XYZ file of C-alpha atoms in Angstrom:
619
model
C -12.389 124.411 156.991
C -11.164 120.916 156.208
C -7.642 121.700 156.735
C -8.209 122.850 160.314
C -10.698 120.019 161.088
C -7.642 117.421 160.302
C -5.210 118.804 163.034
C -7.884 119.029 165.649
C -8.921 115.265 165.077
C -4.997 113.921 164.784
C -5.036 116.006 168.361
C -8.188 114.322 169.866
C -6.510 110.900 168.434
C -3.730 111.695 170.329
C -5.112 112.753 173.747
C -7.454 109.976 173.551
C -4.541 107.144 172.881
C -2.372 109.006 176.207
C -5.697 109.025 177.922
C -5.818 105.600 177.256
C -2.331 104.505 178.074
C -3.217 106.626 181.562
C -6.450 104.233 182.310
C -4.760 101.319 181.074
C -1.803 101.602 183.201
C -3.647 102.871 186.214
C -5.762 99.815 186.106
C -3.174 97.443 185.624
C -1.035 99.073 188.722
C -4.199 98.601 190.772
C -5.222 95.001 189.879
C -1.072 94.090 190.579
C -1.679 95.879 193.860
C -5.025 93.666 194.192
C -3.016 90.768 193.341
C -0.578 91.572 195.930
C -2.773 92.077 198.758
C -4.198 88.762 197.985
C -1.216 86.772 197.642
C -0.058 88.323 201.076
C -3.062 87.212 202.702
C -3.202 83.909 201.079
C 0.349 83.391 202.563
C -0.432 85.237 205.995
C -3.391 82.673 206.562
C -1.008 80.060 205.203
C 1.865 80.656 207.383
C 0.144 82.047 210.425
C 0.460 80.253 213.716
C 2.177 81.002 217.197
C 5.736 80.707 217.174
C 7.276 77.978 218.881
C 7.464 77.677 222.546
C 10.370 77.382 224.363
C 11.389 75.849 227.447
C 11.853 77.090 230.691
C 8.600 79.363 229.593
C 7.013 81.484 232.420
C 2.769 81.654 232.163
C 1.368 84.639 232.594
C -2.018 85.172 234.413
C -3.200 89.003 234.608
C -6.692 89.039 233.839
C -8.005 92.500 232.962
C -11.427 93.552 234.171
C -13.773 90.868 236.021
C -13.806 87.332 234.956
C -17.404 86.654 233.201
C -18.486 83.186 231.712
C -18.997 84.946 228.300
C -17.811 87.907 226.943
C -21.091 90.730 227.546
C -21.718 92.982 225.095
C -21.999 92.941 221.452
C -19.964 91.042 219.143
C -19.552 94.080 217.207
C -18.049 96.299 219.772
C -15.350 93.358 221.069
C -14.148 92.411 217.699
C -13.930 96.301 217.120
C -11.786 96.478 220.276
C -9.338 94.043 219.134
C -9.415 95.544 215.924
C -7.703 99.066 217.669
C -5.249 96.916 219.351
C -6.934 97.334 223.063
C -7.405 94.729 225.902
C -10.962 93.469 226.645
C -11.601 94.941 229.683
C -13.306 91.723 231.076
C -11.975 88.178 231.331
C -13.194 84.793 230.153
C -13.038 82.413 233.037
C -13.004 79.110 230.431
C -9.458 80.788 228.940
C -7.726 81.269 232.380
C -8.659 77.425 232.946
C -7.781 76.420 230.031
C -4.657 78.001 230.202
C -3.691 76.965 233.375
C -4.748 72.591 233.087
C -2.852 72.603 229.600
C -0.079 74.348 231.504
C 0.087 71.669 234.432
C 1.380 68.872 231.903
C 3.042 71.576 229.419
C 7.195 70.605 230.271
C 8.149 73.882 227.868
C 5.867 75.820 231.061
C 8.385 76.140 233.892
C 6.142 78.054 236.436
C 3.576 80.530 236.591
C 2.814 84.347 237.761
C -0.149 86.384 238.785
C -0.246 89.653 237.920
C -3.655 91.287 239.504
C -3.554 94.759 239.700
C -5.604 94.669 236.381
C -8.129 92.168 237.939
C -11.688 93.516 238.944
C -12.962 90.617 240.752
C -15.340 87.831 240.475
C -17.485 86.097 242.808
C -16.719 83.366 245.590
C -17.696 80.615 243.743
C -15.521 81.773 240.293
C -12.638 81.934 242.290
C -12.752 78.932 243.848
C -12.654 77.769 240.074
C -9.498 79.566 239.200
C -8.081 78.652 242.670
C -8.658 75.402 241.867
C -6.997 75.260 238.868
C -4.085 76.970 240.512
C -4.205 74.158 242.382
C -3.806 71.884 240.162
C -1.164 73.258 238.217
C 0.991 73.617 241.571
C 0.079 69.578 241.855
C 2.265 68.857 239.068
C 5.098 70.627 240.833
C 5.502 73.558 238.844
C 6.060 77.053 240.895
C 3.439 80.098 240.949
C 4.436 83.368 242.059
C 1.902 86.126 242.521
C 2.439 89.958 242.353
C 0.634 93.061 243.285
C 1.060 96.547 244.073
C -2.089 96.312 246.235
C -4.161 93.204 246.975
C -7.787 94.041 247.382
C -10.518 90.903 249.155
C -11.273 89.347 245.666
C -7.325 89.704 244.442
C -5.871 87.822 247.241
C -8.105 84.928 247.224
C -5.896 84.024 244.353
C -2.630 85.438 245.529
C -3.306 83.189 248.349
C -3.243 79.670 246.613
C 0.666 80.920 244.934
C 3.475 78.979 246.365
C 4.904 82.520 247.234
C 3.014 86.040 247.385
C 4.963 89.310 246.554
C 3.871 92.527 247.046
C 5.152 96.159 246.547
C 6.842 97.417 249.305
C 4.621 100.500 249.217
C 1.531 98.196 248.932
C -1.190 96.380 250.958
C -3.686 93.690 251.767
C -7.114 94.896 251.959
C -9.400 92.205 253.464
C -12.725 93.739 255.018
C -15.532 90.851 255.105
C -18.684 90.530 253.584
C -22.068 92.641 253.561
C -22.486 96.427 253.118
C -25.436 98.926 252.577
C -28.277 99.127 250.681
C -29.710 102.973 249.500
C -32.998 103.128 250.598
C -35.070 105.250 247.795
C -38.554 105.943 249.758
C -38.149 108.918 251.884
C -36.622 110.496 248.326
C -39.212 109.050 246.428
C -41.827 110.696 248.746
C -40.507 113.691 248.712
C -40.821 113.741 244.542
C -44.319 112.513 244.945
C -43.788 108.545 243.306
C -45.166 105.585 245.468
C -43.247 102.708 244.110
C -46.233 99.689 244.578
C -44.812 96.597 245.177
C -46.951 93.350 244.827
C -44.574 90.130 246.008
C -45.337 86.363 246.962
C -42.897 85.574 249.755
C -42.292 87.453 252.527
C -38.411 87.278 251.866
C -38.654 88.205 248.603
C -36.897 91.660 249.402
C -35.918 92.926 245.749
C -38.024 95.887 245.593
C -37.771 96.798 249.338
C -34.967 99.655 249.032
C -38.174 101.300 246.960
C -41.025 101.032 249.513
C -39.114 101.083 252.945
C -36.978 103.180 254.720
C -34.859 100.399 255.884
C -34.685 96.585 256.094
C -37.065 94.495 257.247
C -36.689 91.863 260.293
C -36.764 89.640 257.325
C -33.513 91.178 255.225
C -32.103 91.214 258.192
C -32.388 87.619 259.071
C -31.635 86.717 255.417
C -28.487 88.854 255.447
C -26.882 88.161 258.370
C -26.690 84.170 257.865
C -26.338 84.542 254.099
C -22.898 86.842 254.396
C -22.155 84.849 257.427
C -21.902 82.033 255.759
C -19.797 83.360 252.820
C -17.512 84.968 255.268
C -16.739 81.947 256.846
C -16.019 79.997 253.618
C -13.744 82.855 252.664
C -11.479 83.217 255.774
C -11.113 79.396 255.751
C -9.665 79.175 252.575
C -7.612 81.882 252.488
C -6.260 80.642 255.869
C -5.809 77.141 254.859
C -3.674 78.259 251.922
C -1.594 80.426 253.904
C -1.432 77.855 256.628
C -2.557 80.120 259.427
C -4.306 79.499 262.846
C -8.220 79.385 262.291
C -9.922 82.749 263.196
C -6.612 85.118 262.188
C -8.693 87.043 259.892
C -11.309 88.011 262.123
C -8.808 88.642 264.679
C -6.351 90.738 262.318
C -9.932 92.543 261.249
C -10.900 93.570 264.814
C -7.287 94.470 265.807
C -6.512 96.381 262.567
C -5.655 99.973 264.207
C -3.306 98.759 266.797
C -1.686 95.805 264.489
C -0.839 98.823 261.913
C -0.033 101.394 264.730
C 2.377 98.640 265.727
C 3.787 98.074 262.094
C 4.090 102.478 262.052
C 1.578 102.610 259.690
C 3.265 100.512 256.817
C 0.643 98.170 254.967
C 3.171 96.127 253.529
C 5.012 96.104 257.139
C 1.591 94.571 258.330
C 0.995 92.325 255.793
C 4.437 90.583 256.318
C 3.773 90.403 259.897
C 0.250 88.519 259.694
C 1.916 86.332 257.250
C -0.474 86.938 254.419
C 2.767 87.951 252.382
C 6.142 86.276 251.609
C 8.720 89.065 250.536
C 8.114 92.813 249.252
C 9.536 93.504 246.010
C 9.095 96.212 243.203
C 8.155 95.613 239.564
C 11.741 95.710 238.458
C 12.674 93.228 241.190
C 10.053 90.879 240.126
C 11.633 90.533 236.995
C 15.103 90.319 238.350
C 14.072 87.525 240.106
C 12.635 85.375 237.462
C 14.975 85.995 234.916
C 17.157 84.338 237.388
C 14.787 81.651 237.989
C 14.044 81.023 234.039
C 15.575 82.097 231.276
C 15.856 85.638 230.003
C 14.226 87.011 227.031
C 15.871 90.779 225.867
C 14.889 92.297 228.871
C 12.977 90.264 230.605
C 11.842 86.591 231.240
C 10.639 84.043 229.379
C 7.180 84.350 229.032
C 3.696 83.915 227.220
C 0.114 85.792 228.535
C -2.580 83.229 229.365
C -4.892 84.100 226.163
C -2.281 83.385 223.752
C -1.305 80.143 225.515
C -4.916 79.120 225.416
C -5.409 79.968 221.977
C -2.974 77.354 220.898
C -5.457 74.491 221.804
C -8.252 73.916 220.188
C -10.615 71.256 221.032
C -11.220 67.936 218.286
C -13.131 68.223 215.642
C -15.335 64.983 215.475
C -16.254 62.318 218.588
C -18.976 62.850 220.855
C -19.460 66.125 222.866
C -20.950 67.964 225.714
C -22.218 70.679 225.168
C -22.075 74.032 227.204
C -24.703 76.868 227.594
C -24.311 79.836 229.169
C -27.087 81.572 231.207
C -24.932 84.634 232.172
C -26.965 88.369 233.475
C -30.276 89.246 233.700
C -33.169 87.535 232.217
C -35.491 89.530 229.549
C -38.261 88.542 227.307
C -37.008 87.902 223.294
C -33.716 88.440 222.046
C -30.410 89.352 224.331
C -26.713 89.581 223.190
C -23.955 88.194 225.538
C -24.108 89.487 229.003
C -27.986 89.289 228.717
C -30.582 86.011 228.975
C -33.122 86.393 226.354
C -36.048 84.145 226.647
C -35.912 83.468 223.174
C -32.226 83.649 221.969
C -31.094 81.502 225.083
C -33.527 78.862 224.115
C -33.218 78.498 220.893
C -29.197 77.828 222.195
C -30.336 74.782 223.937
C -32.240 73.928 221.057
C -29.187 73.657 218.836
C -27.380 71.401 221.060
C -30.198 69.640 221.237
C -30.657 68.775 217.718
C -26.684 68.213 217.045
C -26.481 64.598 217.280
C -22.743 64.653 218.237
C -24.078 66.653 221.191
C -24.948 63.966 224.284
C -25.873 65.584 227.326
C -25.868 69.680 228.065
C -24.576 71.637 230.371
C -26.367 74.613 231.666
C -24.133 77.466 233.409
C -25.965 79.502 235.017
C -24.492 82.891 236.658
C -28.128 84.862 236.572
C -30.301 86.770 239.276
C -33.455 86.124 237.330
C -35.857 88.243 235.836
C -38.614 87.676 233.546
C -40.772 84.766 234.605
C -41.801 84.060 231.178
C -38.457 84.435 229.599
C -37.425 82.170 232.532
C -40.277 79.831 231.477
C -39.464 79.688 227.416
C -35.659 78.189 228.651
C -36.620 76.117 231.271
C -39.444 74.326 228.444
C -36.495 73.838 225.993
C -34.113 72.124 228.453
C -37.132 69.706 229.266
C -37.635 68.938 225.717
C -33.905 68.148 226.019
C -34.121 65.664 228.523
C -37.130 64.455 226.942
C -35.185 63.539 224.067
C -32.740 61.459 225.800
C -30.045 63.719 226.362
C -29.256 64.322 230.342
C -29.302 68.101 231.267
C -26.755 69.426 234.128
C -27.071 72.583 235.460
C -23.745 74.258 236.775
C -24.670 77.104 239.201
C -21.725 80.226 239.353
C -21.429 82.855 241.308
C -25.604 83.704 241.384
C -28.190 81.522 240.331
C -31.300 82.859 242.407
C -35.012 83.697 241.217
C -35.316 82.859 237.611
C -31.653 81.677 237.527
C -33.287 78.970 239.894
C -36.339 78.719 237.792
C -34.533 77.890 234.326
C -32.672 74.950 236.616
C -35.292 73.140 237.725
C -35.483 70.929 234.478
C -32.293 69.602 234.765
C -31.271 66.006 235.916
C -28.806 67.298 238.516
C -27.523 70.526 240.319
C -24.537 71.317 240.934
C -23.753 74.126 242.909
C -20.511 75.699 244.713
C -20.959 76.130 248.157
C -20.818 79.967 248.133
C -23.225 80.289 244.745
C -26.161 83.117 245.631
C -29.100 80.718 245.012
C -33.008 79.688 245.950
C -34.379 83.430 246.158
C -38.107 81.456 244.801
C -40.504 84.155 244.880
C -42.230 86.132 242.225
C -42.659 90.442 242.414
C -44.043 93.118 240.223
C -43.366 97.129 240.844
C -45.460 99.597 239.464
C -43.944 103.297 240.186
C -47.222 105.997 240.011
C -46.147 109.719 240.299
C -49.787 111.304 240.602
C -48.700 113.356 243.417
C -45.697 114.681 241.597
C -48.304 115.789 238.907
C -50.745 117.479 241.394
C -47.585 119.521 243.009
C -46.700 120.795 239.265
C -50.795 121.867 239.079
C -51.155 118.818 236.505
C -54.469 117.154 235.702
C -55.449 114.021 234.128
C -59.028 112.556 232.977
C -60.688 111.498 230.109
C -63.303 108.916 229.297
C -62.700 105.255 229.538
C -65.434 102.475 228.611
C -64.412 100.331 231.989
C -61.907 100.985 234.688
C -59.030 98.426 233.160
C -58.456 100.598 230.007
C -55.635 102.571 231.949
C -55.580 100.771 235.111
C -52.226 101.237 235.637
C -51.361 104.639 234.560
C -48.176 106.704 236.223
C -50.158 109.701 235.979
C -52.916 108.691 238.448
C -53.141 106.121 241.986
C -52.806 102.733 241.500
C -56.509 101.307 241.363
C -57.073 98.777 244.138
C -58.926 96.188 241.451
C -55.577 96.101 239.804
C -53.974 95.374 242.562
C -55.856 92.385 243.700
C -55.584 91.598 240.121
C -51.778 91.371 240.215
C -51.605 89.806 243.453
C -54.073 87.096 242.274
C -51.445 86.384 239.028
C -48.622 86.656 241.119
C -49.967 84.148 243.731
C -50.452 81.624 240.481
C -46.942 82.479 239.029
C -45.705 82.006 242.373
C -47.580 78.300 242.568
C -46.142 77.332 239.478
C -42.947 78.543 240.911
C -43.456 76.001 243.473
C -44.665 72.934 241.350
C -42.023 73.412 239.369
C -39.315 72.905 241.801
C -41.409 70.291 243.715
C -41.702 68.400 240.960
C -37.645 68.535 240.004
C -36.836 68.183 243.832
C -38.816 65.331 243.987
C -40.753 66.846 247.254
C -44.236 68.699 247.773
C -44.926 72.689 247.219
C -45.592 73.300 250.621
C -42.466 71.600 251.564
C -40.689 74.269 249.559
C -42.881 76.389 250.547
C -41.513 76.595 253.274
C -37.743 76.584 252.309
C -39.139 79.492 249.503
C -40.577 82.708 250.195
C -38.140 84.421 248.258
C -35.449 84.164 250.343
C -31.521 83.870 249.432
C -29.368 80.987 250.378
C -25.981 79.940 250.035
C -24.942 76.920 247.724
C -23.780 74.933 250.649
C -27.616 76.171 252.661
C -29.480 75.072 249.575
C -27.957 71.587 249.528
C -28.508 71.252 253.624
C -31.959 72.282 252.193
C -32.415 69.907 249.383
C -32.786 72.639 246.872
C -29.320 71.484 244.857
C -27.936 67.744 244.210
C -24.513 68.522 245.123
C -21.398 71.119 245.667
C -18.462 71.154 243.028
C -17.258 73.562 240.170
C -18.344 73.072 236.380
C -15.302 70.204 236.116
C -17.977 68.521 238.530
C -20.784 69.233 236.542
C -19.255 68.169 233.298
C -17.920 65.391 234.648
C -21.375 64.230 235.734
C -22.956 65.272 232.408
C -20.344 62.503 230.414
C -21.352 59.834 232.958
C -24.709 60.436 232.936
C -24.381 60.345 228.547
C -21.537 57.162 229.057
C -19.026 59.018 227.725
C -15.512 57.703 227.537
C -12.258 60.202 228.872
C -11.710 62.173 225.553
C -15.201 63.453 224.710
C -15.458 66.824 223.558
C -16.620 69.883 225.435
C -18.491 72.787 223.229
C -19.586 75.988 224.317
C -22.826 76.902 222.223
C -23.364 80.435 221.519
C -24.312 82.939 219.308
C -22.531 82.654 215.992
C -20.351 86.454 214.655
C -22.296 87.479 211.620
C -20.612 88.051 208.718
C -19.560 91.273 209.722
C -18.189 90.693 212.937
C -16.227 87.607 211.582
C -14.338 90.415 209.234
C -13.535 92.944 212.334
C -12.089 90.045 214.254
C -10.165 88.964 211.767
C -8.836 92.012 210.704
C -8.115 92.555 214.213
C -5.908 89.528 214.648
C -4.325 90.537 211.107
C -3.335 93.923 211.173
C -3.473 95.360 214.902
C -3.651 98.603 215.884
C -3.448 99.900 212.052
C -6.698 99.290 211.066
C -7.846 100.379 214.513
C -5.978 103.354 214.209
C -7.864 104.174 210.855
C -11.303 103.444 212.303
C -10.761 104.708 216.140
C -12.226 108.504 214.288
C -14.843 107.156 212.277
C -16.084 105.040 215.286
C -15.700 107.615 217.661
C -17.928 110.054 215.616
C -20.648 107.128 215.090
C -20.706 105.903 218.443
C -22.458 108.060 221.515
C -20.253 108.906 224.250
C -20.807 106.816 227.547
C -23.281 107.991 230.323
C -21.958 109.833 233.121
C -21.123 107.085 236.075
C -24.080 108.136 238.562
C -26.816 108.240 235.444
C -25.242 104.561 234.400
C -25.438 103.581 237.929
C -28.815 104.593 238.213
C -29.655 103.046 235.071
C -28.254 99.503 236.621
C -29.959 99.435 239.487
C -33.666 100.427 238.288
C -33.322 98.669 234.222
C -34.837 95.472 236.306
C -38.221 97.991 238.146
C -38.716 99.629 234.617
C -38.574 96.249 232.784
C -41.606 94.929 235.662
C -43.640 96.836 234.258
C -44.121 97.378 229.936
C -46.847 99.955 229.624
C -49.643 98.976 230.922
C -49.064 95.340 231.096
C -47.253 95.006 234.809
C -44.978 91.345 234.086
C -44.457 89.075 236.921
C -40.607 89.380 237.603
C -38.466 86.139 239.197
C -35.578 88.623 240.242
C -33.346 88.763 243.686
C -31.551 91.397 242.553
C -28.444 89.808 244.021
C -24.647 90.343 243.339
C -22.149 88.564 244.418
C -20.142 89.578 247.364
């Protein structure tokens, strides 16, 4: 037995020295490949910066999607987008400015082109922004060249401010005007048995009428008309003015649009040429002909950088005195909201981390919001007092729509400013309680049960609305409303029934609301920072900071990874994610979804919420 025990053990001795050498080796490979990975990343973060830029350098503008002050949606779900190599499908409007000022005094930046078939729009007052900065840029007397295969209303606002406008010769200009329908849910809603209640202060106050009326009333329609009227007219004179044609050509080219294209045979581009909204008609590849032979040529093309690269290359100083920016972008809700939301809670505590940096000396507030929750609306609006309280001026900057609560959370600032086309007032208060009891009594459905007063389900879907709750609401929406109106009293420096008067939930313009006392002044957020530093005494070089939500860990690594590896990593992910991740909704249920989040949110259970919502979009 011994001498067969001695073999085995010199064999187990054996395997367990190779097995050994295999494990020792295996782990050494893997901590040199460790090693490796970190020493490239060490020098990738060391060496990692934009290559030099050269001269005679063509910018780029082609914003993708519609130009928001914020990126919306989560952090999460942008970072992974980068991280799969794929272009946001929206647009930050503080990158296309930045961009384009840095540009004007760049001397390596020899001119500049639009590209917009990728851009989805943005309202009047946003591009008056970027036209201004177009502007400004073309002051310095650098060149911009825009390009389209098709210009739609919101497209050629911009194309219009180029020193030259191309389009494709099988293209067109699109300009229609302002206004449209509404879809008018009643007669449908009847028909399913659901009586949508509405209980409103201000007779204007029109956001839940395309629920309970057939149509619009004398009051939408009095609204509308000089509302869109107004926009129209601030449209068609700037677009005219840039292209240097008589006053009134749109309208006329509008109302004469069958024969003017019967007279062109029918060609868009033809048309286009001939009303002078166009300079030359030219195809992609003769686009690019023509500014290699303006610039310089890179392989095959021109010289060139894209706007988001360009504006990544400056950042902002690190120490000095700063104004700070807050954004008050999309609906307003109660608690927490990511970006493309107001939260009550999350948006406040923004303002309440600029106002405890002590580099930070006066705020800016930009809003681009159609209200929402009055209390949410409330909770900001408290925190940008305290703000001012504590010696720091607060400047609201009103976008494209800043109506209803968006007008609510402005009323503690020390100044409005507001561009003249900005969707704004709307001061009125509303609550919506849908009921379906006659849906239930056509399906043979029954409800009762014992209740020890009539308020324990007052407001119940399943059965009528009771009248007591009514006069209940009405009686809490009067008093929201009156706060409604001391607020802005007080901050307009006038009485309630004085705005009153200029209230009642109706809509005006930016340039209405100032004829109306309801803003300080007209201008662009330049204006209203520009204000904010003399208000603080600032000196030319302070700082400007946009506050927002900070990436968690998390999201930091995505983006990074993103920026570091490109589509490979995304490429690894993209079936991983797409497993995780629910498909979209169909476009009619996300649609529907859109337009009736704001009624389902006006009412949370049984506890109807006063709502400070226009339900406005810009035109």
């Amino acid at each position: 037995m011994a001498d067969e025990t001695k073999p085995r053990s010199r064999t187990m001795r054996v395997l367990r020295g190779l097995w050994w050498l295999v494990d020792t080796g295996r782990r050494a490979i893997l901590n040199l490949l460790l090693l490796a990975v970190i020493a490239a990343v060490a020098w990738t973060l060391l060496h990692r910066g934009p290559p030099p830029l050269a001269d005679k350098t063509v910018l780029v503008l082609n914003p993708h999607g519609p130009v928001r002050e914020q990126f919306s949606g989560s952090l999460r779900d942008n970072a992974l987008q980068k991280a799969r190599g794929s272009e946001l499908e929206q647009t930050r409007l503080r990158d296309l400015l930045t961009a384009l000022d840095a540009a004007a005094t760049d001397q390596r930046i020899s001119s500049a082109l639009l590209m917009l078939d990728d851009f989805a729009g943005a309202g009047l007052p946003t591009l008056r922004e970027l036209a201004s900065a177009i502007d400004r840029f073309r002051a310095g007397g650098k060149k911009v060249v825009a390009w389209g295969s098709n210009y739609d209303q919101r497209q050629y606002y911009l194309a219009a401010h180029a020193d030259e406008v191309w389009l494709h010769p099988m293209g067109g200009v699109e300009i229609n005007g302002y206004g449209g329908r509404r879809t008018y849910f009643k007669d449908a809603l009847d028909q399913l048995g659901v009586t949508a209640h509405v209980v409103r202060a201000g007779r204007f106050k029109n956001a839940a009428e395309t629920f309970s009326a057939s149509g619009p009333s004398p009051e939408t329609d009095e609204a509308d008309r000089a509302l869109y009227g107004g926009l129209w007219a601030d449209y068609a004179a700037a677009v005219e003015h840039a292209r240097r044609l008589p006053a009134g050509s749109l309208d006329r080219a509008i109302g004469e649009l069958p024969e003017r294209l019967a007279a062109a045979g029918g060609d868009g581009a033809k048309l286009a040429a001939r009303e002078g909204l166009i300079d030359a008609m030219k195809t992609r590849d003769q686009l690019r002909a023509a500014l290699i032979a303006r610039g310089e040529r890179d392989g095959e093309t021109f010289r060139q950088i894209g706007f988001a690269d360009y504006a990544a290359r400056f950042t902002p100083p690190m120490t000095g005195p700063k104004v700070a920016v807050v954004v008050a972008e999309g609906p307003i809700v109660d608690g927490e909201a990511g970006p493309g939301t107001i939260g009550g809670l999350s948006t406040a505590a923004l303002v309440r981390r600029a106002r405890d940096d002590a580099a930070v000396r006066a705020v800016v507030l930009r809003v681009n919001s159609p209200g929402g929750s009055a209390f949410g609306s409330e909770l900001i609006r408290r925190e940008l007092e305290l703000t001012r309280s504590a010696g720091k001026p607060v400047i609201v900057s009103m976008g494209d729509v800043a109506a209803s609560g968006g007008f609510w959370i402005s009323t503690a600032a020390d100044a409005i400013v507001a561009d003249p086309a900005t969707i704004t007032g709307s001061i009125g208060v509303i609550a919506v309680l849908p009921t379906a009891e006659r849906a239930l009594e056509r399906l043979g459905l029954r409800t009762e049960g014992y209740r020890t007063s009539w308020a324990v389900d007052a407001y119940d879907p399943r059965s009528p609305l009771d009248p007591r709750l009514e006069q209940v609401l009405q009686t809490s929406i009067g008093h929201v409303y009156g706060q409604f109106l001391d607020r802005v009293a007080a901050a307009r420096k006038t009485t309630p029934e004085r705005i009153d008067e200029i209230g009642q939930g109706r809509v005006w313009s930016g340039a209405q609301a100032r004829e109306r006392g309801l803003v300080d002044r007209t201008g662009g957020l330049r204006d209203a920072l520009a204000l904010a530093a003399a208000r603080a005494k600032l000196a030319p070089g302070y700082r400007v900071q946009y506050v927002e939500r900070e990436p968690g860990r998390a999201e930091r690594l995505m983006e990074w990874f993103g920026g570091l590896t490109g589509t490979t990593l995304g490429d690894l992910l993209q079936p991983a994610l797409q497993a995780a991740l629910p498909p979209p909704l169909p476009a009619p249920l996300a649609e529907l979804k859109q337009q009736t989040a704001w009624l389902l949110q006006s009412s949370d259970g049984r506890r109807p919420a006063a709502m400070a919502h226009c339900l406005c979009t810009p035109p």
